[in-house]
Amino acid sequence: MTELEIEARQYTDPTDLALAKNLHSETLLKTGRPTEAAQGLRELLEGKVAVVEPRKIDFAKGTLAEALLESPKADAAEIERLLDEAIRGCEQRGNEEGLASLLVVELERRIGAGDEAGAERVIDRIAGLVARDSEPVDFLPEYGIRYRLAHGELRLGQGRHEQARKLALAAAELADERDMPGLGARALALAADVVQRSGGEADEGAGLFDQGRALLDDAAQRIGDAEMRRDFLARSVFHRLREPSLDGGRAADRRVLALYDMIRALNSEDDAESLLERILDMALSVVQAERGMILLLDPETRAPTVRLARNLEHETIEDAEAFSRGVVARAGEGESILAIDAGHDDRFRELRSVSTFGIRSLMCVPLRCRGVVTGTVYIDNRHAGPLFTRDDLRFVEAFADHAALALDNARDRARLEQENTELREAVQQRARFDNIIGRSPQMQRVFELIRTVADSDLPALILGESGTGKELVASAIHFNSPRRDRIFLTESCAAIPETLLESELFGHERGAFTGADQQRLGLFEQAHGGTLFLDEVGDMPAAMQARLLRVLQEGELRRVGGNRTIEVDVRVVAATHRDLEAEVAAGRFREDLLYRLQVLPVALPPLRERAGDIPLLVEHFLEQSARQREQPKPAVDAEVMAIFERYAWPGNVRQLENVLSRVALIAGTGRIDRAVLASDPELTRTLLAEGESAREPVYSLARNERDKISSALRAADGNRNRAARMLGVSRATIYRKIKQYGLS
C-alpha cells in the first residue's frame, strides 16, 4: 500500500465521489502512472463526476498539473493555467492550507522550467504564509517535505551548498517523522549530491546515497502490485537513486558537476556587481578556500584594483595586489600562480602577509575574456584549511575563463539596456506632439486627428505633399498608441524595385529565387505586434497592392516561395503625396485597397497654407542646428523672416529645414540677414529672384481665384458653361477670367 493509499483511507467519504476520484488519481500519480491520473482528473473537471464543493475542484486542478509535470509530453501552458486557476481558487475561498501546498507545486514547476527568479518569488510567498506571526499556515501532508526538497535543489544549483544541505536534511527528518520513505529517499539523495558537489568527504556522500536507496526499496515494498511497483521505481524523481553508488574515486566528476552548477549560476545573473560576489563565493566553496578577492584591471592604465574581498586584512590585500600585477604581466603566456605550501615557497617567503597571518596555500588566476586579461582571482587558506592542488588550480582556471566571459556579458548587457532605454526615450521624444511644430488652426486640427487615430488600431492613411512631415506624423501615431512599446518599422514603396519590395515586405524562403541562400523574415513578420509605416503607397505596383490587401483583410501572409500561411498582427499606417482617388479613376490603384487604407485619413496641409507657423519652424530648426554645431543660435533679421513667410516653399517643411541648415552654416555665429541669402547663388535664385516685390505672395487673391476656376473646369470636364454655373458667375465672366489667367 502506498503512502497516499494510507492517507486516502483516513479522508475518503464513500458519498463524496469527487474526493475519491481525486485521491485515486493522486495514487496513480505517485505510483508512476501520470497519464492515467490525468485522465481521471480530466473526467472530474469535465463534470463527469459529481462535485460536492469547489475546494475539490482546486484540489483536482493542482493534482492534474502535477500529473502533467511528470508526463512525457507535458503542455507547459496548460500546466501553468491549471496551477494559476487552482491557486486563485484557494485564495478566493480562503483555503490557505491548500494555497501553501499548491505553491509548492508551482515552485517545482518554476525550478523545472529554469525560472530561477520566479522560483525565488514563490519561495518568498510561501515563507510569508508559513512564518507569519499570527495563525501561521501549515502544508497539507507531504508538501512540507517537497517544499524543502525543491528549495534545496534550487540552492544547490546556485552553489549555496550549506543552505542546500540543511534543507535536504530537514526534509529527510520530516519524511522520517511522517513515515514517508519515498520522499525520505529523495531527500537523502539530495543531501548526497550536496556533499559531492561541495567537496565533502566521499564516504559521507556514499553513506547518504546508500541510506536513500534503502528507503526507496522500503517504499517500493509497500506496493503490493508488482507492475505498480515497477512503475513507481521508474518515476523520474528517483532517477538519481538509480545511478551507481557514490565512491571516493569520483573527485573529477565532483569538479565537473560543480563547474556545471557554477556556469549555470553565472548565466542566470545579469547584474555585474552581484556576479562578482557569486564568482568569488563559488570559487571559494569548490576548492574549500577560506579567503579571497577579485581584482579588476583599469581599461586604460591596466592597473589592478580590488573590487571585492572576503575575510582579508589590509596587508594581505596589498601583497595580493603586488603579485597580481605579476600574474597580469605573465597572463598573456597563460601563467597563474599556485603556492601549495606558501610558507616554504621562496617566491612568497618575504611577503609580510604569509608569515604574519599564517597563509598556508594560495592561488592567483587571471580572468581572461576573448584573449584579453580583465583581472585576477586570488584565494588562500591559512593553517586550518587544506593545501591546494594542481587539480584545484586547473579547475579555478577553467572557472575563471567562464566567469570573465559572464562578467563581460553582464556589463555589455547593462550597457545595451542603458543604450536601448536612451534610444527609446529619444525616439519617443522625437514623436511627441510638441516636436511636430505648429500653432496654426490647420496644425491644431492635425494634432486632434493624431490623438483620435492613435487610440484606434485600424489602418491609417496620411495624405500630403512631399516634405510635409508624413513620417513624423506616422511615428507620433505609433508612439501615442497602445502599441507604443512594440516595434515601429518604415519602408518606402517608391524606393525599391517591385521584385525586391515583395521580399522586403513579406519575406522569402530559402531557394525561392537566385541568391535566396537563406530564409528571410519580411517587415510584416518583424513588425508583429507593432506598426509598419508604408511611405509612398501610391507608387506600389498592382501585384503588390493585391498582396497588401490580403494582409489587411485576413491578417496573414505567405513568404515568397513558401506554401505556409503565417498570421501577423500589424497596424499599417500608409502615406502618399498622390491623389489616390484620381489614381483609382486612372486604373493605377485598387479601389478596395484605398477603402482599406483610408479608414482613418489624416491630411497634412502644405507649408504655404500655414505661413503663420514659419517663425516657429525657423526657431526650431536653428536651435537644432546650433546644438549639432555646438554654437549659439544665430538671430534672424525681420526682413529675412518676411522673405521666408512670403515664399511658397514647394518642398514644404523639408525644404525649409534644408535652407535653414545652409544659412546657419553660412552665417556662423553672426546674424542671418539679406546679405547671407545673397551670398549663396542657390538661395539668391530661390528666395531673392528678380522682381521680388512683384512676386505673388503666399495668400494671393489672384492665385486663389485662378485655382478655383481651374478646379471647376476639371470638375466640368472642360465645359466652360457648366463651370460658370458651378462657380455662380456669368458665362462672360468665366470666359474673361480664363483669358486673364491663361487657362485656355
mmCIF file of C-alpha atoms in Angstrom, residues 507-652:
data_model
loop_
_atom_site.group_PDB
_atom_site.id
_atom_site.type_symbol
_atom_site.label_atom_id
_atom_site.label_comp_id
_atom_site.label_asym_id
_atom_site.label_seq_id
_atom_site.Cartn_x
_atom_site.Cartn_y
_atom_site.Cartn_z
ATOM 1 C CA GLY A 507 9.963 37.715 -46.656
ATOM 2 C CA HIS A 508 11.155 34.700 -48.634
ATOM 3 C CA GLU A 509 12.055 31.061 -48.157
ATOM 4 C CA ARG A 510 15.481 29.670 -48.854
ATOM 5 C CA GLY A 511 15.836 28.888 -52.558
ATOM 6 C CA ALA A 512 12.805 30.974 -53.537
ATOM 7 C CA PHE A 513 14.896 32.737 -56.195
ATOM 8 C CA THR A 514 18.505 33.120 -57.281
ATOM 9 C CA GLY A 515 20.510 34.483 -54.384
ATOM 10 C CA ALA A 516 17.979 33.462 -51.713
ATOM 11 C CA ASP A 517 20.528 31.340 -49.834
ATOM 12 C CA GLN A 518 18.672 31.580 -46.526
ATOM 13 C CA GLN A 519 15.219 32.228 -45.143
ATOM 14 C CA ARG A 520 14.356 35.881 -44.514
ATOM 15 C CA LEU A 521 11.579 37.389 -42.440
ATOM 16 C CA GLY A 522 9.748 40.254 -44.109
ATOM 17 C CA LEU A 523 8.870 43.553 -42.460
ATOM 18 C CA PHE A 524 5.333 42.379 -41.677
ATOM 19 C CA GLU A 525 6.662 39.477 -39.595
ATOM 20 C CA GLN A 526 9.326 41.651 -37.985
ATOM 21 C CA ALA A 527 6.675 44.232 -37.044
ATOM 22 C CA HIS A 528 4.334 41.625 -35.475
ATOM 23 C CA GLY A 529 2.545 43.303 -32.582
ATOM 24 C CA GLY A 530 3.733 46.750 -33.676
ATOM 25 C CA THR A 531 3.273 49.241 -36.504
ATOM 26 C CA LEU A 532 4.508 49.242 -40.111
ATOM 27 C CA PHE A 533 4.661 52.600 -41.931
ATOM 28 C CA LEU A 534 4.438 52.298 -45.726
ATOM 29 C CA ASP A 535 5.505 55.570 -47.286
ATOM 30 C CA GLU A 536 4.513 56.492 -50.867
ATOM 31 C CA VAL A 537 1.991 53.657 -51.011
ATOM 32 C CA GLY A 538 0.515 55.298 -54.127
ATOM 33 C CA ASP A 539 3.616 54.144 -56.049
ATOM 34 C CA MET A 540 3.130 50.482 -55.084
ATOM 35 C CA PRO A 541 2.861 48.127 -58.106
ATOM 36 C CA ALA A 542 -0.520 46.486 -58.794
ATOM 37 C CA ALA A 543 0.590 42.945 -57.828
ATOM 38 C CA MET A 544 1.906 44.220 -54.514
ATOM 39 C CA GLN A 545 -1.347 46.074 -53.893
ATOM 40 C CA ALA A 546 -3.217 42.751 -54.072
ATOM 41 C CA ARG A 547 -0.860 41.135 -51.542
ATOM 42 C CA LEU A 548 -1.105 44.116 -49.211
ATOM 43 C CA LEU A 549 -4.902 43.958 -49.412
ATOM 44 C CA ARG A 550 -4.802 40.276 -48.353
ATOM 45 C CA VAL A 551 -2.732 41.075 -45.275
ATOM 46 C CA LEU A 552 -5.093 43.885 -44.303
ATOM 47 C CA GLN A 553 -8.192 41.718 -44.819
ATOM 48 C CA GLU A 554 -7.024 38.359 -43.484
ATOM 49 C CA GLY A 555 -4.152 39.238 -41.153
ATOM 50 C CA GLU A 556 -1.976 36.584 -42.795
ATOM 51 C CA LEU A 557 0.686 36.247 -45.465
ATOM 52 C CA ARG A 558 2.910 33.799 -47.304
ATOM 53 C CA ARG A 559 6.600 34.326 -47.824
ATOM 54 C CA VAL A 560 7.920 34.360 -51.388
ATOM 55 C CA GLY A 561 8.460 30.735 -52.369
ATOM 56 C CA GLY A 562 6.556 29.460 -49.339
ATOM 57 C CA ASN A 563 3.358 27.454 -49.023
ATOM 58 C CA ARG A 564 2.661 28.057 -45.339
ATOM 59 C CA THR A 565 0.266 30.760 -44.146
ATOM 60 C CA ILE A 566 1.664 32.972 -41.379
ATOM 61 C CA GLU A 567 -0.568 35.053 -39.141
ATOM 62 C CA VAL A 568 0.589 38.589 -38.355
ATOM 63 C CA ASP A 569 -0.750 41.301 -36.087
ATOM 64 C CA VAL A 570 0.475 44.569 -37.578
ATOM 65 C CA ARG A 571 -1.075 48.001 -37.705
ATOM 66 C CA VAL A 572 -0.471 49.569 -41.117
ATOM 67 C CA VAL A 573 -0.039 53.320 -41.412
ATOM 68 C CA ALA A 574 0.393 54.380 -45.043
ATOM 69 C CA ALA A 575 1.242 57.703 -46.655
ATOM 70 C CA THR A 576 1.252 59.212 -50.131
ATOM 71 C CA HIS A 577 1.622 62.533 -51.904
ATOM 72 C CA ARG A 578 -0.603 61.328 -54.752
ATOM 73 C CA ASP A 579 -4.354 61.837 -55.227
ATOM 74 C CA LEU A 580 -5.368 58.208 -54.743
ATOM 75 C CA GLU A 581 -8.922 58.775 -55.935
ATOM 76 C CA ALA A 582 -7.530 60.086 -59.230
ATOM 77 C CA GLU A 583 -5.172 57.091 -59.320
ATOM 78 C CA VAL A 584 -8.161 54.774 -58.841
ATOM 79 C CA ALA A 585 -10.013 56.530 -61.679
ATOM 80 C CA ALA A 586 -6.951 56.092 -63.892
ATOM 81 C CA GLY A 587 -6.798 52.373 -63.051
ATOM 82 C CA ARG A 588 -3.419 52.609 -61.309
ATOM 83 C CA PHE A 589 -4.612 51.976 -57.754
ATOM 84 C CA ARG A 590 -7.073 49.412 -56.386
ATOM 85 C CA GLU A 591 -10.291 50.940 -55.124
ATOM 86 C CA ASP A 592 -10.776 48.200 -52.487
ATOM 87 C CA LEU A 593 -7.266 48.813 -51.146
ATOM 88 C CA LEU A 594 -7.966 52.544 -50.931
ATOM 89 C CA TYR A 595 -11.065 51.847 -48.813
ATOM 90 C CA ARG A 596 -8.986 49.600 -46.531
ATOM 91 C CA LEU A 597 -6.215 52.144 -46.091
ATOM 92 C CA GLN A 598 -8.207 55.339 -45.615
ATOM 93 C CA VAL A 599 -10.337 54.121 -42.699
ATOM 94 C CA LEU A 600 -8.654 56.883 -40.691
ATOM 95 C CA PRO A 601 -7.342 59.596 -43.068
ATOM 96 C CA VAL A 602 -5.002 62.361 -41.868
ATOM 97 C CA ALA A 603 -4.471 65.216 -44.338
ATOM 98 C CA LEU A 604 -1.374 67.373 -43.781
ATOM 99 C CA PRO A 605 -1.524 70.954 -45.042
ATOM 100 C CA PRO A 606 1.342 72.248 -47.217
ATOM 101 C CA LEU A 607 3.581 74.854 -45.641
ATOM 102 C CA ARG A 608 2.231 77.617 -47.908
ATOM 103 C CA GLU A 609 -1.178 77.187 -46.214
ATOM 104 C CA ARG A 610 0.283 77.589 -42.728
ATOM 105 C CA ALA A 611 2.674 80.515 -43.201
ATOM 106 C CA GLY A 612 1.974 81.610 -39.626
ATOM 107 C CA ASP A 613 3.955 78.571 -38.434
ATOM 108 C CA ILE A 614 7.105 79.586 -40.286
ATOM 109 C CA PRO A 615 8.625 81.694 -37.432
ATOM 110 C CA LEU A 616 8.154 78.728 -35.063
ATOM 111 C CA LEU A 617 9.754 76.325 -37.518
ATOM 112 C CA VAL A 618 12.650 78.705 -38.164
ATOM 113 C CA GLU A 619 13.387 78.943 -34.428
ATOM 114 C CA HIS A 620 13.128 75.158 -34.019
ATOM 115 C CA PHE A 621 15.464 74.248 -36.874
ATOM 116 C CA LEU A 622 18.019 76.933 -35.989
ATOM 117 C CA GLU A 623 18.126 75.689 -32.383
ATOM 118 C CA GLN A 624 18.580 72.134 -33.670
ATOM 119 C CA SER A 625 21.409 73.216 -35.968
ATOM 120 C CA ALA A 626 23.082 75.202 -33.183
ATOM 121 C CA ARG A 627 23.087 72.155 -30.860
ATOM 122 C CA GLN A 628 24.640 69.987 -33.552
ATOM 123 C CA ARG A 629 27.348 72.566 -34.296
ATOM 124 C CA GLU A 630 27.751 73.416 -30.575
ATOM 125 C CA GLN A 631 27.422 77.117 -31.377
ATOM 126 C CA PRO A 632 24.980 79.847 -30.308
ATOM 127 C CA LYS A 633 21.776 80.075 -32.314
ATOM 128 C CA PRO A 634 22.020 82.873 -34.933
ATOM 129 C CA ALA A 635 19.436 85.666 -34.945
ATOM 130 C CA VAL A 636 17.206 86.250 -37.987
ATOM 131 C CA ASP A 637 16.544 89.718 -39.385
ATOM 132 C CA ALA A 638 12.907 90.743 -39.752
ATOM 133 C CA GLU A 639 13.446 91.272 -43.486
ATOM 134 C CA VAL A 640 14.674 87.677 -43.913
ATOM 135 C CA MET A 641 11.786 86.325 -41.847
ATOM 136 C CA ALA A 642 9.375 88.226 -44.139
ATOM 137 C CA ILE A 643 11.059 86.640 -47.157
ATOM 138 C CA PHE A 644 10.631 83.207 -45.580
ATOM 139 C CA GLU A 645 6.952 83.882 -44.878
ATOM 140 C CA ARG A 646 6.285 85.180 -48.389
ATOM 141 C CA TYR A 647 7.936 82.263 -50.203
ATOM 142 C CA ALA A 648 5.599 79.390 -51.253
ATOM 143 C CA TRP A 649 8.010 76.549 -50.187
ATOM 144 C CA PRO A 650 7.175 73.925 -52.838
ATOM 145 C CA GLY A 651 9.335 71.459 -50.885
ATOM 146 C CA ASN A 652 7.434 72.265 -47.689
#
